[in-house]
Short mmCIF file of C-alpha atoms and ligand atoms in Angstrom, two decimals:
data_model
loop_
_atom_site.label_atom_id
_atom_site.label_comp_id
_atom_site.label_asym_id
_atom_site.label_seq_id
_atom_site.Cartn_x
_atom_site.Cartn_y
_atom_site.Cartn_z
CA UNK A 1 -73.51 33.72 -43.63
CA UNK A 2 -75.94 35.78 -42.37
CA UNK A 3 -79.39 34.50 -41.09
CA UNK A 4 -81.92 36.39 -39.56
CA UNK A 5 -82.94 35.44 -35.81
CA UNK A 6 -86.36 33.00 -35.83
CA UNK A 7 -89.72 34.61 -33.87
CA UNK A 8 -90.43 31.34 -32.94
CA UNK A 9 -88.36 28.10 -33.20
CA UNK A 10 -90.87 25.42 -33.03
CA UNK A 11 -94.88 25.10 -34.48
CA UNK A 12 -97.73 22.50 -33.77
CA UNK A 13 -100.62 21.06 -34.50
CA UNK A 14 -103.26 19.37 -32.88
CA UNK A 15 -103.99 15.83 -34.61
CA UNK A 16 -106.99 13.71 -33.80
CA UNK A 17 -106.66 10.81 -31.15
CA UNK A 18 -104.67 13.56 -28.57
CA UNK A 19 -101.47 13.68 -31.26
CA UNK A 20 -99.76 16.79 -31.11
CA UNK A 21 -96.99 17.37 -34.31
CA UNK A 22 -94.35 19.33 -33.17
CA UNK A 23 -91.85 20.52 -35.78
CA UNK A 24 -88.63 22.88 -36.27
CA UNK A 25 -89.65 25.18 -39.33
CA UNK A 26 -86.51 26.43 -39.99
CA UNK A 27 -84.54 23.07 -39.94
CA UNK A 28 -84.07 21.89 -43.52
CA UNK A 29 -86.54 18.75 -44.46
CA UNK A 30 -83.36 16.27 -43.93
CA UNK A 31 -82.86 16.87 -40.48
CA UNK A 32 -86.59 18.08 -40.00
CA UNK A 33 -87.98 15.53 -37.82
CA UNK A 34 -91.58 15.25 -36.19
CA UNK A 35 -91.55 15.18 -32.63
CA UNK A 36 -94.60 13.54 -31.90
CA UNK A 37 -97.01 14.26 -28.33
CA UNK A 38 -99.14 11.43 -27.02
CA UNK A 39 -101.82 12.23 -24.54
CA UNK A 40 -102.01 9.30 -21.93
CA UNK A 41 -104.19 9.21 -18.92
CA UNK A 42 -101.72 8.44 -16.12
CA UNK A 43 -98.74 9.88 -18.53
CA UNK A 44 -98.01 11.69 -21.86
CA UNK A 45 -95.97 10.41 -24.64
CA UNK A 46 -93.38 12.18 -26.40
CA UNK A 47 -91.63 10.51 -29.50
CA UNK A 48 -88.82 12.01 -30.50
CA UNK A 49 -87.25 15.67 -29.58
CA UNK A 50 -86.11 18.10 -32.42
CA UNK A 51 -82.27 19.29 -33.11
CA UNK A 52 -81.63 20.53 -29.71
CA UNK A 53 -81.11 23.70 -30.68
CA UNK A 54 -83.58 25.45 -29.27
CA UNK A 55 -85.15 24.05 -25.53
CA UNK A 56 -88.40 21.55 -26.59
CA UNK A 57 -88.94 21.98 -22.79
CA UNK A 58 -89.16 25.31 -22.61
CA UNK A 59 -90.84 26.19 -25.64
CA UNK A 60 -93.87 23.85 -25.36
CA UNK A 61 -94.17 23.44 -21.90
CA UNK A 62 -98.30 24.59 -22.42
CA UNK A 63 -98.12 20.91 -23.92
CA UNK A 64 -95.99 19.64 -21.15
CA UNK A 65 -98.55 19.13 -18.59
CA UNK A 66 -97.76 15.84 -16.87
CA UNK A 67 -95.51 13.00 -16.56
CA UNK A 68 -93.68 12.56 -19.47
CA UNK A 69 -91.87 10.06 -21.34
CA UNK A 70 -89.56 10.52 -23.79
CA UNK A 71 -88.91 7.93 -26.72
CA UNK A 72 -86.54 8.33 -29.41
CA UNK A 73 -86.94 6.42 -32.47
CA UNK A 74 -83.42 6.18 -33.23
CA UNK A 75 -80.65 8.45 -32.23
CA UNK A 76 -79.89 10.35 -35.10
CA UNK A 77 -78.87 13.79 -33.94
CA UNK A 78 -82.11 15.46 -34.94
CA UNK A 79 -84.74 13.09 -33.20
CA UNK A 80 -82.44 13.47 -29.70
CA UNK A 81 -81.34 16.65 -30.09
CA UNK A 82 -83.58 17.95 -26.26
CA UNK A 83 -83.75 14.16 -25.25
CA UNK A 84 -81.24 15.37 -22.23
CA UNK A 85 -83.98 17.92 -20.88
CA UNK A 86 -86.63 15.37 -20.20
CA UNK A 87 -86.04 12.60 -17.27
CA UNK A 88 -87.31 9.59 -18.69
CA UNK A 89 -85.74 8.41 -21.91
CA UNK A 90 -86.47 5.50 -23.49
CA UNK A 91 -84.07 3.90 -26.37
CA UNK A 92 -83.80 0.82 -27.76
CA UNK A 93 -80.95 -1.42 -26.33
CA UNK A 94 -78.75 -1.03 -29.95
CA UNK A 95 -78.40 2.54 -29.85
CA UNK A 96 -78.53 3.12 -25.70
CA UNK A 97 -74.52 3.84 -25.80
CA UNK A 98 -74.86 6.50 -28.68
CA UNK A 99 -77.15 8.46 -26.06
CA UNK A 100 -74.72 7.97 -23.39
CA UNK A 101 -71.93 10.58 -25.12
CA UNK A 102 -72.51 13.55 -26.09
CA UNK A 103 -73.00 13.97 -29.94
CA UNK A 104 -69.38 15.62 -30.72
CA UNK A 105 -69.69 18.96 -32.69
CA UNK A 106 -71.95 19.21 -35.18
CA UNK A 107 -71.75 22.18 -37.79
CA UNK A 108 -74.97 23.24 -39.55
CA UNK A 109 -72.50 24.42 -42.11
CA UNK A 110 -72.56 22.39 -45.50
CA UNK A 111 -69.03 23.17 -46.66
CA UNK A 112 -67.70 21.35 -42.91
CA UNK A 113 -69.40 18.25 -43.94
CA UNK A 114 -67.57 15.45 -46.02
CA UNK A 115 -68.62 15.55 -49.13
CA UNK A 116 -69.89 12.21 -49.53
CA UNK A 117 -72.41 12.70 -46.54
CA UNK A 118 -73.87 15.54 -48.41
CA UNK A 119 -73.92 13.55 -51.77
CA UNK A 120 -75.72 10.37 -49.71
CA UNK A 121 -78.24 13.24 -48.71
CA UNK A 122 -78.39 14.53 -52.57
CA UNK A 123 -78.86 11.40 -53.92
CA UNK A 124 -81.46 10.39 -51.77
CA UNK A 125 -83.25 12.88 -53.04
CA UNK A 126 -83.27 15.81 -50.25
CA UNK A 127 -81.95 19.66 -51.14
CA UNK A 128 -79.00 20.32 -49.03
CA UNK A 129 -78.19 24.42 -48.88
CA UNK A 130 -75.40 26.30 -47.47
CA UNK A 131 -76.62 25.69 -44.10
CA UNK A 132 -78.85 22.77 -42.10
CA UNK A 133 -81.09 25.96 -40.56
CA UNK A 134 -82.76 28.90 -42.25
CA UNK A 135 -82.73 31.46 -39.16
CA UNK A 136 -81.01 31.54 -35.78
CA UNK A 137 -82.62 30.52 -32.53
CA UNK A 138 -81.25 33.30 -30.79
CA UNK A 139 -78.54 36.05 -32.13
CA UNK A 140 -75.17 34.83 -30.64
CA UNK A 141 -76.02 31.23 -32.07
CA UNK A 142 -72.66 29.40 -33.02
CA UNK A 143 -73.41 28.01 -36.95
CA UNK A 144 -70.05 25.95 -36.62
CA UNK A 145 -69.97 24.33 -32.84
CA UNK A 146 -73.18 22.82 -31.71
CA UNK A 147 -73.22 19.90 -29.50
CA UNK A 148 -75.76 17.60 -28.05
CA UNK A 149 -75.49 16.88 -24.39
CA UNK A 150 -75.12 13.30 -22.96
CA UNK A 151 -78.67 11.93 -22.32
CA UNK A 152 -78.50 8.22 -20.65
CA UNK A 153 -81.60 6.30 -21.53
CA UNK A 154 -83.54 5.09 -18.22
CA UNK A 155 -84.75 2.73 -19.79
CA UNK A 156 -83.44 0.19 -22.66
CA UNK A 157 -86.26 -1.59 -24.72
CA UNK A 158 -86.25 -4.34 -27.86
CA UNK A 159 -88.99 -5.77 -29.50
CA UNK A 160 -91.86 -6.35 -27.91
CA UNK A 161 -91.85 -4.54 -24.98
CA UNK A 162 -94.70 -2.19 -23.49
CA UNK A 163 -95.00 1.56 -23.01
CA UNK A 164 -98.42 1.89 -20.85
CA UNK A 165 -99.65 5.27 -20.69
CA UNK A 166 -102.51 4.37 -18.48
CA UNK A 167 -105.58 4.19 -21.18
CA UNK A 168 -103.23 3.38 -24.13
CA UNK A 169 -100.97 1.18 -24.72
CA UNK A 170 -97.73 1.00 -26.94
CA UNK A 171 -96.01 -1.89 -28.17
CA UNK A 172 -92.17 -1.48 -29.49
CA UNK A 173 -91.42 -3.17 -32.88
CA UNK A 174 -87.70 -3.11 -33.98
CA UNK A 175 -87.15 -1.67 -37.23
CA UNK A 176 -83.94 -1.93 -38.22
CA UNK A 177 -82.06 -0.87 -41.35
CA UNK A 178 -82.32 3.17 -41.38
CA UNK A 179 -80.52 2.65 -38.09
CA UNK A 180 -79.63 -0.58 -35.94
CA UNK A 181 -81.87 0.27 -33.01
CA UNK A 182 -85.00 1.69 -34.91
CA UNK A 183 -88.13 1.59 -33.47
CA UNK A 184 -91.76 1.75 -34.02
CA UNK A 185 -93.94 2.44 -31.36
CA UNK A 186 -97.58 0.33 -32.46
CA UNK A 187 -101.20 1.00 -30.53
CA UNK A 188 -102.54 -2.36 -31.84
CA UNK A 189 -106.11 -0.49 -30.63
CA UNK A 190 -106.28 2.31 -32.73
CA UNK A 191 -104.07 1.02 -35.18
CA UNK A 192 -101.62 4.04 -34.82
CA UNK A 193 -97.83 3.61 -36.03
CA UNK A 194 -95.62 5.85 -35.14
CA UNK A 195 -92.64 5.05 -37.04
CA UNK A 196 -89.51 6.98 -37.11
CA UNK A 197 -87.55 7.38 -40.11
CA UNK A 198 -88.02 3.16 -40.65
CA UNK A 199 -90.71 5.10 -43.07
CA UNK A 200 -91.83 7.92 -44.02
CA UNK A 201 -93.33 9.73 -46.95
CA UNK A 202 -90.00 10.74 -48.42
CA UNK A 203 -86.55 10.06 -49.63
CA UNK A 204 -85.58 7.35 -46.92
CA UNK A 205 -82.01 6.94 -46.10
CA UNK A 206 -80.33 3.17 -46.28
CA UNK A 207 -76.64 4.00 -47.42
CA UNK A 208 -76.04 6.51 -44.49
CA UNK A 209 -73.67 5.46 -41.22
CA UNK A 210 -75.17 2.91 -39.57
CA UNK A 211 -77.76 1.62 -41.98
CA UNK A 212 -78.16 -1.80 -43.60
CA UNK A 213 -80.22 -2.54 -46.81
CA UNK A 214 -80.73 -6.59 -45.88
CA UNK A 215 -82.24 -5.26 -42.57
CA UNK A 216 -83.93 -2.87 -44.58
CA UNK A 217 -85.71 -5.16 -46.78
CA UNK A 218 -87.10 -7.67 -43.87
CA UNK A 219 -88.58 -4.27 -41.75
CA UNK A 220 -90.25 -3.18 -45.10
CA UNK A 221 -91.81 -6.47 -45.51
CA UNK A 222 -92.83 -6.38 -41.88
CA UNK A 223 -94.17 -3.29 -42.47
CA UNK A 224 -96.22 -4.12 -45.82
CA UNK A 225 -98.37 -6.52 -43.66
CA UNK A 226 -99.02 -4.35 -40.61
CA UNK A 227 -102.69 -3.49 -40.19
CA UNK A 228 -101.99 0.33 -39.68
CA UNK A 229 -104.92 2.83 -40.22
CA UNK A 230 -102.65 6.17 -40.08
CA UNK A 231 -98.49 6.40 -39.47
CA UNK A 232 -97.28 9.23 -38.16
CA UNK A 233 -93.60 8.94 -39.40
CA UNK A 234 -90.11 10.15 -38.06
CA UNK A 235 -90.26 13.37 -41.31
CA UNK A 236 -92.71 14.58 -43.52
CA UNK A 237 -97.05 14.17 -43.80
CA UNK A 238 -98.82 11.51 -41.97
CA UNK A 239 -100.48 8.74 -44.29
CA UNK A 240 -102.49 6.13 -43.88
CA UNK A 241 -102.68 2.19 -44.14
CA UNK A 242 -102.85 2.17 -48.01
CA UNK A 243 -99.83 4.34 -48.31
CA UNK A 244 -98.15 2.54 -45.86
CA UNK A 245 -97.95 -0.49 -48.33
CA UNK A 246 -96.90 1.24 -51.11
CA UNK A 247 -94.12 2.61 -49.53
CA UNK A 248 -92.94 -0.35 -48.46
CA UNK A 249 -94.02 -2.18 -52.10
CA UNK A 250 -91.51 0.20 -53.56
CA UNK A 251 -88.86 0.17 -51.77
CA UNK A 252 -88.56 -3.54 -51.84
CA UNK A 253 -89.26 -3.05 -55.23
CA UNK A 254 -86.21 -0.83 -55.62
CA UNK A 255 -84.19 -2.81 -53.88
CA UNK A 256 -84.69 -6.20 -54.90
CA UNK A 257 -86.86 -7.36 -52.08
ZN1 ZN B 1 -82.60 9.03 -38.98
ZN1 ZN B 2 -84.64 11.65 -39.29
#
């Protein structure tokens, strides 16, 4: 296969409120996740980290400016893919021994992928190509062996618990059912959600490894009665309150909630 070698590997965009979206263009949507920048008086906030596949660190270190934390969501491969080049990881406590190995190869090559993990994707609704990226990082990039480094949280966190940047404040709501140790990360005072792929404007994923419709249905109803004014989810656009309830409406809706 032959793919041309990327200018750039990562964009972003200044949001309002001091959020930065930070994305992988040439990931395919599936594994196309928003790594999300929180500005923070005493410390910045980053949610999620990208594939991995090129260095997050390196690339936006303009952003980088401060003290940093690093939250993943969940630990799908591409929300941790650069968790191991930050110090401070946060996880929550179901999914803190995932982080602790290293991923095991990963091929961005369809046709090494069982079949019915590409037909869980299809179904779902995503496009699945010949390959999970649309250019190289950098010309001697290996399509068939990529790996994700061990990255040992530093700290383990369930429901309920506090991430304090100083001036803002983040409160961790468990959101099982995409993965067991899905998180949301809530600022009750601007009404800010970021959510991870518990939802997100797009096909979500409940019959993948890991995932667990019952839970499913209970973190959907959670979520139908949160008073969020804008999510900024684990893939696609950010959307706001009204969405929010829809989303969830539907897929209890869907699934017999
Ligand atoms: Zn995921
Ligand atoms: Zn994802």
């Amino acid at each position: 296969m032959q793919l041309k070698v990327a200018d750039r590997w990562f964009e972003w965009e200044r949001l309002a409120d001091d959020v930065t979206r930070i994305w992988e263009p040439h990931v395919i949507r599936v594994e196309q996740c928003n790594i999300w920048h929180v500005r923070g008086r005493e410390r910045d906030l980053l949610i999620d980290t990208g594939m991995g596949i090129a260095s997050l660190r390196t690339a936006a270190q303009e952003i980088f400016d401060k003290a940093l934390t690093a939250v993943a969501t969940h630990t799908h491969l591409d929300h941790v893919g650069s968790l191991h080049e930050f110090g401070d990881r946060i996880v929550h406590e179901a999914e803190a021994e995932e982080l602790v190995r290293a991923s095991g190869n990963f091929s961005m090559l369809r046709q090494d992928h069982p079949v019915e993990f590409i037909s869980a994707l299809e179904r779902a609704g995503y496009e699945v190509g010949p390959s999970f990226i649309t250019a190289l990082p950098h010309a001697d990039f290996d399509l068939r062996h990529f790996e994700r480094p061990s990255a040992p949280p530093t700290r383990c966190v369930s429901e309920g618990d506090v991430i304090d940047l100083g001036d803002r404040v983040f409160e961790v709501l468990h959101l099982p059912g995409h993965s067991p140790g899905s998180i949301g990360l809530w600022e009750a005072a601007s009404g800010i959600l970021f959510s991870g792929d518990a939802i997100y404007d797009g096909p979500l994923l409940d019959e993948i490894a890991g995932s667990h419709i019952p839970d499913y249905l209970s973190t959907m109803r959670r979520l139908e009665s949160l008073p969020a004014r804008i999510v900024h989810a684990g893939h696609d656009p950010s959307f706001g309150g009204a969405r929010l309830r829809q989303l969830a409406r539907e897929y209890l809706e869907r699934r017999g909630g």
